[in-house]
Amino acid sequence: MANSVAVKDIPFTWEGTDTRGNRVKGKTTAVNENAVRAELRRQGVVPVRIKKQSTLFKSTGKVTPADIAIFSRQLATMLTAGIPLVQAFDIVGAGNDNLAMQKLILSIKADVEGGTALADALGKQPLYFDDLFVNLVAAGEQAGALETLLDKIATYKEKTEAIKKKIKKALFYPTAVLVVAGIVTTILLIFVIPEFESLFQGFGADLPGFTRAVIDLSEFVRDKGWFLAIGAVGAFSGFMYIKKRSRKMRETLDRIALKMPVIGPILEKAAVARFARTLSTMFSAGVPLVEALESVAGATGNIVYENAVMQIRDEVATGQRLQRAMDNTDLFPNMVIQMIAVGEESGSLDEMSSKVADFYEDDVDNAVDGMSSLLEPLIMAILGVLVGGLVIAMYLPIFKMGAVI
């Protein structure tokens, strides 16, 4: 069904009966209705109704890491239930509302139907399936335990996405509030302050210094606001461009982020949790430690920790114990190092790494909740200073005039 992944594919819904006479239905994409009928007959389904889906109000969307996590869990569940791999792809693809994800699944299915190993088929989609994912699937295929490895991958992806959401939650609330505060302040400076300025001109008296400063700021924003906005957008775009292409800059920013108050400890705990979760997943799949550490490095989400893990890998490759190599980086908490040491000595490194990951994932949850509680009064204070300060500045002359009267 190679044509089903062409650029001009059309989404269809279908209903029919299988070889046992049971009523079945689903979704698929194809170049036309005849292609859908041919594919259904090839699968042993007699089509009763085929209907083209409207895409007028439906975006093709894009494939996100959350989509890959859900796909991993669905595929693991299907294989554990004994459903053949190709049929599992049909079911998962048909039940996906994201057309981009549906096309991706059907593309992989077409490769697998053509005789390509699942790991190789996934490897053709490097934007969505990283080396860690592909290597684990390859290990599962070689060991004849694909459903077990997919279950581990699904758990890993779910845990990783949960941590990402927690970090985004920690950053989103204060950022959103400060952006709104900036917008409100700008509106006051551009539209409200000038009205007060016109009123004050009839007073015939000197304005308080604070009020004069706010009016001067309002005039500056009105006269130079566009230049400031264009400059800010240009500076931000240039910053993002350089950041995307300069690993050195990203490393500097990651290092600064780790040293920031409140948010720094959360980022450290998240990096340790990702390190431990990925190590546990790779090691339990039978991947050699040195090879596993290469995947672990890229999964930490922080270049400082990535460099540290690559240093650990080099030391382990020369015969150094993992515990000692981790201690040499001065980045990992003593508790983590001691638990890894116990895992090495007892031959249960995957289990101890999993316990470390569980602990730090819970710690990230608690830290984010605590930070939110800590930031709320601070943000309210900032809003009060910004908006309240402007209001006070405008009413000071009126209060002064009332006192004179």
Short mmCIF file of C-alpha atoms in Angstrom, two decimals:
data_model
loop_
_atom_site.label_atom_id
_atom_site.label_comp_id
_atom_site.label_asym_id
_atom_site.label_seq_id
_atom_site.Cartn_x
_atom_site.Cartn_y
_atom_site.Cartn_z
CA MET A 1 0.00 0.00 0.00
CA ALA A 2 2.83 2.32 -0.92
CA ASN A 3 0.46 4.83 -2.55
CA SER A 4 -1.31 5.40 0.77
CA VAL A 5 1.56 7.58 1.95
CA ALA A 6 1.74 9.77 -1.15
CA VAL A 7 1.48 13.50 -0.82
CA LYS A 8 -2.08 13.55 -2.27
CA ASP A 9 -3.49 10.86 0.00
CA ILE A 10 -7.09 11.39 1.09
CA PRO A 11 -8.48 10.26 4.48
CA PHE A 12 -11.36 7.76 4.32
CA THR A 13 -13.62 6.04 6.85
CA TRP A 14 -14.91 2.59 5.98
CA GLU A 15 -17.27 -0.12 7.19
CA GLY A 16 -17.41 -3.74 6.10
CA THR A 17 -17.46 -7.39 7.14
CA ASP A 18 -14.47 -9.65 7.80
CA THR A 19 -14.03 -13.30 6.82
CA ARG A 20 -16.09 -14.38 9.86
CA GLY A 21 -18.97 -12.11 8.95
CA ASN A 22 -18.28 -9.67 11.79
CA ARG A 23 -18.99 -6.01 11.27
CA VAL A 24 -15.75 -3.97 11.24
CA LYS A 25 -14.92 -0.34 10.59
CA GLY A 26 -11.90 1.94 10.56
CA LYS A 27 -9.99 4.81 8.97
CA THR A 28 -7.27 4.87 6.33
CA THR A 29 -5.69 7.11 3.71
CA ALA A 30 -5.39 6.40 0.00
CA VAL A 31 -5.25 8.17 -3.36
CA ASN A 32 -8.88 7.28 -4.15
CA GLU A 33 -11.81 5.07 -3.15
CA ASN A 34 -10.79 2.22 -5.48
CA ALA A 35 -7.42 1.98 -3.71
CA VAL A 36 -9.25 1.69 -0.38
CA ARG A 37 -11.49 -1.12 -1.74
CA ALA A 38 -8.48 -2.99 -3.12
CA GLU A 39 -6.60 -2.74 0.19
CA LEU A 40 -9.64 -3.87 2.22
CA ARG A 41 -10.19 -6.90 -0.03
CA ARG A 42 -6.52 -7.79 0.32
CA GLN A 43 -7.04 -7.80 4.10
CA GLY A 44 -10.10 -10.05 3.76
CA VAL A 45 -12.63 -7.31 4.41
CA VAL A 46 -15.71 -6.87 2.22
CA PRO A 47 -16.37 -3.12 2.10
CA VAL A 48 -19.97 -2.01 2.67
CA ARG A 49 -19.50 1.74 2.93
CA ILE A 50 -16.52 3.95 2.15
CA LYS A 51 -16.71 7.68 2.83
CA LYS A 52 -14.17 10.41 2.22
CA GLN A 53 -13.45 12.47 5.34
CA SER A 54 -13.79 16.23 5.16
CA THR A 55 -10.50 18.07 5.77
CA LEU A 56 -12.01 21.58 5.55
CA PHE A 57 -11.83 22.16 9.29
CA LYS A 58 -9.28 19.49 10.13
CA SER A 59 -5.59 20.27 10.23
CA THR A 60 -3.09 17.63 9.26
CA GLY A 61 -1.24 18.59 12.45
CA LYS A 62 2.26 17.46 13.24
CA VAL A 63 3.83 14.54 15.03
CA THR A 64 4.83 15.42 18.60
CA PRO A 65 6.83 13.43 21.18
CA ALA A 66 3.54 12.87 23.03
CA ASP A 67 2.13 11.21 19.87
CA ILE A 68 5.15 8.89 19.74
CA ALA A 69 4.67 7.99 23.42
CA ILE A 70 1.00 7.12 22.82
CA PHE A 71 1.89 5.16 19.68
CA SER A 72 4.49 3.15 21.65
CA ARG A 73 1.96 2.25 24.34
CA GLN A 74 -0.75 1.32 21.80
CA LEU A 75 1.63 -0.88 19.79
CA ALA A 76 2.94 -2.57 22.95
CA THR A 77 -0.62 -3.28 24.10
CA MET A 78 -1.60 -4.72 20.71
CA LEU A 79 1.41 -7.04 20.52
CA THR A 80 0.95 -8.18 24.14
CA ALA A 81 -2.65 -9.09 23.22
CA GLY A 82 -1.29 -11.33 20.45
CA ILE A 83 -2.28 -9.15 17.49
CA PRO A 84 0.09 -9.51 14.51
CA LEU A 85 2.39 -6.54 13.91
CA VAL A 86 0.96 -5.43 10.54
CA GLN A 87 -2.62 -5.67 11.82
CA ALA A 88 -1.59 -3.71 14.92
CA PHE A 89 -0.32 -0.93 12.67
CA ASP A 90 -3.67 -0.93 10.84
CA ILE A 91 -5.62 -0.62 14.08
CA VAL A 92 -3.39 2.05 15.63
CA GLY A 93 -3.21 4.05 12.39
CA ALA A 94 -6.94 3.92 11.74
CA GLY A 95 -7.73 5.09 15.26
CA ASN A 96 -5.43 8.12 15.12
CA ASP A 97 -7.08 11.51 14.47
CA ASN A 98 -3.77 13.21 13.67
CA LEU A 99 -3.37 12.79 9.91
CA ALA A 100 0.39 13.39 10.09
CA MET A 101 0.74 10.61 12.66
CA GLN A 102 -1.56 8.40 10.61
CA LYS A 103 0.63 8.84 7.53
CA LEU A 104 3.75 8.07 9.59
CA ILE A 105 2.24 4.85 10.96
CA LEU A 106 1.05 3.69 7.53
CA SER A 107 4.46 4.48 6.05
CA ILE A 108 6.16 2.27 8.66
CA LYS A 109 3.55 -0.41 8.07
CA ALA A 110 4.26 -0.37 4.32
CA ASP A 111 7.98 -0.91 5.00
CA VAL A 112 7.29 -3.77 7.41
CA GLU A 113 4.91 -5.40 4.90
CA GLY A 114 7.69 -5.18 2.34
CA GLY A 115 9.93 -7.31 4.56
CA THR A 116 11.84 -4.59 6.38
CA ALA A 117 12.60 -5.20 10.05
CA LEU A 118 10.63 -2.91 12.40
CA ALA A 119 13.82 -1.34 13.77
CA ASP A 120 15.01 -0.52 10.25
CA ALA A 121 11.60 0.88 9.32
CA LEU A 122 11.67 3.13 12.39
CA GLY A 123 15.26 4.12 11.58
CA LYS A 124 14.01 5.63 8.31
CA GLN A 125 12.12 8.20 10.40
CA PRO A 126 14.94 9.81 12.46
CA LEU A 127 12.86 12.94 13.16
CA TYR A 128 10.46 10.90 15.27
CA PHE A 129 12.40 7.83 16.44
CA ASP A 130 15.82 8.46 18.00
CA ASP A 131 18.71 5.98 18.25
CA LEU A 132 17.58 4.89 21.70
CA PHE A 133 14.13 3.91 20.40
CA VAL A 134 15.52 2.13 17.35
CA ASN A 135 18.21 0.27 19.33
CA LEU A 136 15.71 -1.00 21.89
CA VAL A 137 13.33 -2.22 19.18
CA ALA A 138 16.25 -3.97 17.44
CA ALA A 139 17.19 -5.66 20.74
CA GLY A 140 13.59 -6.77 21.19
CA GLU A 141 13.40 -8.23 17.68
CA GLN A 142 16.69 -10.10 18.12
CA ALA A 143 15.63 -11.51 21.50
CA GLY A 144 12.11 -12.41 20.32
CA ALA A 145 10.61 -10.18 23.01
CA LEU A 146 9.44 -7.21 20.98
CA GLU A 147 6.27 -6.66 23.03
CA THR A 148 8.29 -6.58 26.28
CA LEU A 149 10.77 -4.04 24.91
CA LEU A 150 7.99 -1.92 23.44
CA ASP A 151 6.34 -1.88 26.85
CA LYS A 152 9.62 -0.63 28.37
CA ILE A 153 9.92 2.00 25.62
CA ALA A 154 6.32 3.12 26.21
CA THR A 155 6.95 3.46 29.96
CA TYR A 156 10.17 5.36 29.29
CA LYS A 157 8.48 7.74 26.83
CA GLU A 158 5.54 8.35 29.18
CA LYS A 159 7.83 9.12 32.12
CA THR A 160 10.02 11.40 29.99
CA GLU A 161 7.04 13.32 28.62
CA ALA A 162 5.62 13.68 32.14
CA ILE A 163 8.84 15.34 33.30
CA LYS A 164 8.86 17.65 30.26
CA LYS A 165 5.29 18.72 31.02
CA LYS A 166 6.22 19.44 34.62
CA ILE A 167 9.16 21.62 33.55
CA LYS A 168 6.98 23.48 31.03
CA LYS A 169 4.32 23.95 33.70
CA ALA A 170 6.94 25.41 36.03
CA LEU A 171 8.04 27.93 33.40
CA PHE A 172 4.72 28.71 31.71
CA TYR A 173 2.78 30.27 34.59
CA PRO A 174 5.25 33.01 35.58
CA THR A 175 6.11 33.69 31.93
CA ALA A 176 2.46 34.06 30.95
CA VAL A 177 1.70 36.37 33.87
CA LEU A 178 4.72 38.58 33.17
CA VAL A 179 3.82 38.78 29.47
CA VAL A 180 0.26 39.85 30.38
CA ALA A 181 1.69 42.40 32.84
CA GLY A 182 3.92 43.80 30.10
CA ILE A 183 0.98 44.09 27.68
CA VAL A 184 -1.21 45.81 30.29
CA THR A 185 1.60 48.22 31.19
CA THR A 186 2.18 49.06 27.52
CA ILE A 187 -1.53 49.74 26.97
CA LEU A 188 -1.60 52.04 30.00
CA LEU A 189 1.47 53.93 28.81
CA ILE A 190 0.18 54.36 25.24
CA PHE A 191 -3.54 55.03 25.75
CA VAL A 192 -4.30 55.89 29.39
CA ILE A 193 -1.36 58.04 30.55
CA PRO A 194 -1.77 60.57 27.67
CA GLU A 195 -5.35 61.27 28.84
CA PHE A 196 -4.08 62.12 32.31
CA GLU A 197 -1.32 64.23 30.77
CA SER A 198 -3.93 66.35 28.95
CA LEU A 199 -5.79 66.76 32.23
CA PHE A 200 -2.67 67.82 34.14
CA GLN A 201 -1.77 70.50 31.60
CA GLY A 202 -4.67 72.61 32.90
CA PHE A 203 -3.44 72.51 36.50
CA GLY A 204 -0.80 75.17 35.96
CA ALA A 205 1.43 73.62 38.63
CA ASP A 206 4.55 71.50 38.70
CA LEU A 207 3.88 67.76 38.70
CA PRO A 208 5.44 65.39 41.23
CA GLY A 209 8.71 63.84 40.07
CA PHE A 210 7.26 60.33 39.95
CA THR A 211 4.34 61.47 37.78
CA ARG A 212 6.67 63.42 35.47
CA ALA A 213 8.89 60.35 35.05
CA VAL A 214 5.91 58.16 34.09
CA ILE A 215 4.66 60.74 31.58
CA ASP A 216 8.14 60.98 30.05
CA LEU A 217 8.22 57.17 29.81
CA SER A 218 4.82 57.23 28.12
CA GLU A 219 6.01 59.77 25.55
CA PHE A 220 9.15 57.71 24.90
CA VAL A 221 7.11 54.51 24.35
CA ARG A 222 4.71 56.32 21.99
CA ASP A 223 7.51 57.95 19.98
CA LYS A 224 10.04 55.09 19.95
CA GLY A 225 7.77 52.09 20.66
CA TRP A 226 7.91 50.64 17.16
CA PHE A 227 11.69 50.86 17.09
CA LEU A 228 11.83 49.17 20.49
CA ALA A 229 9.45 46.41 19.36
CA ILE A 230 11.35 45.79 16.12
CA GLY A 231 14.65 45.82 18.01
CA ALA A 232 13.34 43.38 20.61
CA VAL A 233 11.97 40.99 17.96
CA GLY A 234 15.23 41.22 15.99
CA ALA A 235 17.33 40.60 19.09
CA PHE A 236 15.18 37.62 20.11
CA SER A 237 15.26 36.13 16.59
CA GLY A 238 19.04 36.56 16.41
CA PHE A 239 19.42 35.00 19.84
CA MET A 240 17.32 31.97 18.87
CA TYR A 241 19.18 31.61 15.55
CA ILE A 242 22.59 31.62 17.24
CA LYS A 243 21.37 29.34 20.03
CA LYS A 244 20.10 26.78 17.53
CA ARG A 245 23.41 26.63 15.69
CA SER A 246 25.93 27.13 18.49
CA ARG A 247 26.42 24.20 20.84
CA LYS A 248 28.80 26.35 22.92
CA MET A 249 26.06 28.90 23.51
CA ARG A 250 23.52 26.23 24.43
CA GLU A 251 26.01 24.76 26.89
CA THR A 252 26.56 28.19 28.47
CA LEU A 253 22.80 28.76 28.76
CA ASP A 254 22.28 25.28 30.26
CA ARG A 255 25.05 25.93 32.76
CA ILE A 256 23.48 29.28 33.74
CA ALA A 257 20.04 27.66 34.04
CA LEU A 258 21.39 25.05 36.47
CA LYS A 259 22.73 27.83 38.72
CA MET A 260 19.51 29.85 38.75
CA PRO A 261 17.67 30.02 42.09
CA VAL A 262 14.50 27.91 42.41
CA ILE A 263 14.44 26.67 38.79
CA GLY A 264 18.06 25.38 38.80
CA PRO A 265 17.48 22.58 41.35
CA ILE A 266 14.40 21.46 39.41
CA LEU A 267 16.39 21.21 36.18
CA GLU A 268 19.12 19.24 37.99
CA LYS A 269 16.59 16.76 39.38
CA ALA A 270 14.95 16.40 35.96
CA ALA A 271 18.32 15.67 34.32
CA VAL A 272 19.18 13.05 36.97
CA ALA A 273 15.72 11.47 36.56
CA ARG A 274 16.16 11.23 32.77
CA PHE A 275 19.67 9.82 33.23
CA ALA A 276 18.45 7.11 35.60
CA ARG A 277 15.29 6.27 33.60
CA THR A 278 17.17 5.92 30.32
CA LEU A 279 19.97 3.88 31.92
CA SER A 280 17.44 1.54 33.51
CA THR A 281 15.56 1.07 30.24
CA MET A 282 18.68 0.44 28.15
CA PHE A 283 20.39 -1.86 30.66
CA SER A 284 17.25 -3.95 31.27
CA ALA A 285 17.06 -4.47 27.49
CA GLY A 286 20.49 -6.09 27.57
CA VAL A 287 22.33 -3.19 25.90
CA PRO A 288 26.02 -3.12 27.00
CA LEU A 289 26.77 -0.37 29.52
CA VAL A 290 29.20 1.63 27.34
CA GLU A 291 26.78 1.59 24.41
CA ALA A 292 23.85 2.41 26.70
CA LEU A 293 25.64 5.46 28.08
CA GLU A 294 25.82 6.97 24.58
CA SER A 295 22.00 6.99 24.41
CA VAL A 296 21.75 8.13 28.04
CA ALA A 297 23.89 11.20 27.28
CA GLY A 298 21.51 12.53 24.64
CA ALA A 299 18.45 11.87 26.79
CA THR A 300 19.45 14.01 29.79
CA GLY A 301 18.06 17.17 28.18
CA ASN A 302 20.98 19.31 29.34
CA ILE A 303 24.33 19.70 27.57
CA VAL A 304 26.22 19.99 30.87
CA TYR A 305 24.94 16.56 31.91
CA GLU A 306 25.34 15.24 28.36
CA ASN A 307 29.06 16.09 28.44
CA ALA A 308 29.36 14.56 31.90
CA VAL A 309 27.76 11.29 30.77
CA MET A 310 30.08 11.11 27.75
CA GLN A 311 32.99 11.55 30.18
CA ILE A 312 31.52 8.72 32.28
CA ARG A 313 31.27 6.53 29.16
CA ASP A 314 34.93 7.12 28.29
CA GLU A 315 36.04 6.23 31.83
CA VAL A 316 33.83 3.12 31.98
CA ALA A 317 35.21 2.03 28.59
CA THR A 318 38.72 2.04 30.11
CA GLY A 319 37.64 -0.18 33.03
CA GLN A 320 36.51 2.40 35.58
CA ARG A 321 33.48 1.51 37.72
CA LEU A 322 30.31 3.45 36.90
CA GLN A 323 30.03 4.64 40.49
CA ARG A 324 33.56 6.13 40.48
CA ALA A 325 33.10 7.68 37.03
CA MET A 326 29.87 9.39 38.16
CA ASP A 327 31.58 10.67 41.31
CA ASN A 328 34.33 12.25 39.18
CA THR A 329 31.85 14.55 37.41
CA ASP A 330 30.78 16.35 40.63
CA LEU A 331 27.25 16.58 39.21
CA PHE A 332 25.38 13.65 40.71
CA PRO A 333 24.02 13.64 44.29
CA ASN A 334 25.70 11.25 46.71
CA MET A 335 22.48 9.25 47.13
CA VAL A 336 22.36 8.53 43.40
CA ILE A 337 26.01 7.43 43.33
CA GLN A 338 25.52 5.13 46.31
CA MET A 339 22.41 3.50 44.83
CA ILE A 340 24.23 2.96 41.53
CA ALA A 341 27.11 1.40 43.50
CA VAL A 342 24.68 -1.00 45.21
CA GLY A 343 23.21 -1.86 41.81
CA GLU A 344 26.66 -2.60 40.36
CA GLU A 345 27.67 -4.80 43.29
CA SER A 346 24.39 -6.73 43.39
CA GLY A 347 23.99 -7.08 39.62
CA SER A 348 20.71 -5.14 39.66
CA LEU A 349 21.79 -1.89 38.04
CA ASP A 350 18.57 -1.61 36.02
CA GLU A 351 16.40 -2.02 39.13
CA MET A 352 18.36 0.48 41.22
CA SER A 353 18.41 2.99 38.35
CA SER A 354 14.65 2.63 38.08
CA LYS A 355 14.28 3.37 41.81
CA VAL A 356 16.47 6.47 41.41
CA ALA A 357 14.32 7.61 38.47
CA ASP A 358 11.09 7.07 40.43
CA PHE A 359 12.43 9.06 43.38
CA TYR A 360 13.63 12.02 41.32
CA GLU A 361 10.52 12.09 39.13
CA ASP A 362 8.41 12.42 42.28
CA ASP A 363 10.89 15.01 43.58
CA VAL A 364 10.44 17.06 40.39
CA ASP A 365 6.65 16.92 40.85
CA ASN A 366 6.92 18.18 44.42
CA ALA A 367 9.49 20.84 43.52
CA VAL A 368 7.30 22.21 40.70
CA ASP A 369 4.27 22.38 42.98
CA GLY A 370 6.36 24.11 45.65
CA MET A 371 7.79 26.57 43.15
CA SER A 372 4.31 27.47 41.91
CA SER A 373 3.24 28.24 45.48
CA LEU A 374 6.38 30.31 46.01
CA LEU A 375 6.06 32.28 42.78
CA GLU A 376 2.39 33.24 43.14
CA PRO A 377 2.91 35.96 45.81
CA LEU A 378 6.09 37.14 44.05
CA ILE A 379 4.23 37.53 40.75
CA MET A 380 1.38 39.35 42.47
CA ALA A 381 3.92 41.74 43.98
CA ILE A 382 5.45 42.41 40.53
CA LEU A 383 2.01 43.07 39.06
CA GLY A 384 1.21 45.38 41.96
CA VAL A 385 4.41 47.37 41.44
CA LEU A 386 3.92 47.69 37.67
CA VAL A 387 0.23 48.47 37.42
CA GLY A 388 -0.23 49.97 40.89
CA GLY A 389 2.81 52.21 40.41
CA LEU A 390 1.35 53.69 37.21
CA VAL A 391 -2.02 54.31 38.87
CA ILE A 392 -0.42 55.99 41.91
CA ALA A 393 1.75 58.17 39.66
CA MET A 394 -1.35 59.44 37.84
CA TYR A 395 -3.31 60.20 41.01
CA LEU A 396 -0.48 61.89 42.92
CA PRO A 397 -1.18 65.31 41.36
CA ILE A 398 -4.88 64.97 42.19
CA PHE A 399 -4.06 64.08 45.79
CA LYS A 400 -1.63 66.99 45.95
CA MET A 401 -4.24 69.41 44.62
CA GLY A 402 -6.82 68.10 47.09
CA ALA A 403 -4.38 68.64 49.97
CA VAL A 404 -3.80 72.27 48.89
CA ILE A 405 -7.54 72.93 48.72
#
